[in-house]
């Protein structure tokens, strides 16, 4: 009923000549998913019938009050516009989890202030891995698009982090508790840390994100993951270009029913499951993930699965853990082109543990099963030559049904060896050494 009402309204709006473009009417969210469809149909968007333009002060003056005002005015069936040619400044942590049936059209530029003291005290604490976010956007049926720019003003953070690795650098896009939404097209620039943290969310499509931002000083932009998904279900990420310095996409604990397709990743750590099993007493689940048609350039990995062994250890001040429980299952990587990538495929159940004897003595409490690597081609970097990949389980008992087919990957010198440990080689059509 709701469906046909909404459709009727949309058609009547169209016949009145009103703009409904990008309003995410029904079916469109799913229709935008190509060539694979989401694991579950996404819920419909309701029509938007009013428009609010956000006023800006200019000159770096905080526009947060204007933004909140426009969002409240046009919430429940409207569209909030950030006008073309204008730069909006945000110097206040905005809680936007009250949104419902609203579109946010960003045509201009939004920039966050570089007041590192303010943001360290006020950015939203998301607890997991000490993550903090500039804002949190959530609610129900929210579309953010327009092709404009969201700029995290990250340089000051890259420089500060080089002095103190424990500072809390805000994540550019905090998508927290969003049920139904489309994010993109948008340009995302200079995030202080990860570009997206997507938590407690479901039925969200990320489509057409252009991500980039490099440091201009000697201090590189670190941990600039494209997406980190956490406690989220039925998410699609597609048609995006990512130039960054850490995971292109990362599936953290309890990411389920995730489709990632048509990405161009450069400079990253690949498309990663994990790390998982880092925290004793916690249960991490990642299952039903399809990663299709990825081009991966200048990266440490193409497809990667990293879980901690069954014993705690400390690699460094900000990398310690192990012993957590859970499982990684039904993960498919299909069609990946690699160029100058250190390992085309890397699976490890000994993450964060340099002593492999110890890892085998304490096999991971995170099982890995039903994993498919299909249709890889391209050339690795020289880094691990003659190896082009590595599949290391901590015990055959906790790793099963791992398949590799049509893996046409070579090192610059033409070798194609994989390091395989504690894994059934009969389902791996690769050259295990
Ligand atoms: C997600 O929801 C849980 C349960 O309601 C809550 O404890 C948590 O703070 C929320 N946010 C994140 C980032 O996990
Ligand atoms: C979180 O912050 C605390 C306090 O600064 C620190 O001890 C801990 O190592 C941090 N954890 C992570 C995962 O960065
Ligand atoms: C902070 O940002 C302002 C405006 O973008 C810029 O003029 C200033 O140089 C920046 N300060 C630092 C310390 O980066
Ligand atoms: C694969 O992704 C690229 C963008 O990275 C796109 O141009 C191409 O059409 C996609 N191929 C298929 C079969 O969808
Ligand atoms: C791709 O990544 C490399 C290595 O990080 C970097 O030097 C290069 O500038 C990136 N390319 C683009 C288009 O950003
Ligand atoms: C993940 O899901 C498992 C199984 O439902 C649950 O036990 C665990 O608490 C969840 N973890 C988080 C961080 O939500
Ligand atoms: C496993 O993932 C595939 C997509 O790669 C999906 O079609 C299938 O339904 C999933 N299996 C289960 C049991 O959910
Ligand atoms: C990969 O890195 C090299 C060297 O930095 C750069 O010339 C090339 O453009 C990068 N590839 C892509 C796709 O950005
Ligand atoms: C690695 O672990 C084994 C087994 O616990 C231990 O005997 C050995 O000393 C460890 N090696 C190093 C270099 O710590
Ligand atoms: C976790 O793994 C360790 C080492 O393999 C094992 O001794 C322990 O029994 C496991 N714990 C659980 C709850 O499975």
mmCIF file of C-alpha atoms and ligand atoms in Angstrom, residues 126 176 197 199-200 230-231, ligand 1:
data_model
loop_
_atom_site.group_PDB
_atom_site.id
_atom_site.type_symbol
_atom_site.label_atom_id
_atom_site.label_comp_id
_atom_site.label_asym_id
_atom_site.label_seq_id
_atom_site.Cartn_x
_atom_site.Cartn_y
_atom_site.Cartn_z
ATOM 1 C CA UNK A 126 31.955 5.629 18.890
ATOM 2 C CA UNK A 176 25.480 5.864 12.749
ATOM 3 C CA UNK A 197 32.523 4.744 9.750
ATOM 4 C CA UNK A 199 27.780 1.494 12.359
ATOM 5 C CA UNK A 200 24.406 0.155 13.460
ATOM 6 C CA UNK A 230 30.589 -2.267 11.907
ATOM 7 C CA UNK A 231 27.378 -3.851 13.264
HETATM 8 C C1 LIG B 1 25.129 0.787 18.323
HETATM 9 O O1 LIG B 1 24.057 0.239 19.080
HETATM 10 C C2 LIG B 1 24.457 -0.336 20.314
HETATM 11 C C3 LIG B 1 23.260 -1.017 20.918
HETATM 12 O O2 LIG B 1 22.193 -0.164 20.967
HETATM 13 C C4 LIG B 1 25.027 0.770 21.184
HETATM 14 O O3 LIG B 1 25.470 0.221 22.402
HETATM 15 C C5 LIG B 1 26.211 1.416 20.456
HETATM 16 O O4 LIG B 1 26.708 2.497 21.213
HETATM 17 C C6 LIG B 1 25.774 1.930 19.095
HETATM 18 N N1 LIG B 1 26.860 2.568 18.347
HETATM 19 C C7 LIG B 1 27.976 1.943 17.939
HETATM 20 C C8 LIG B 1 28.967 2.760 17.186
HETATM 21 O O5 LIG B 1 28.196 0.766 18.141
#
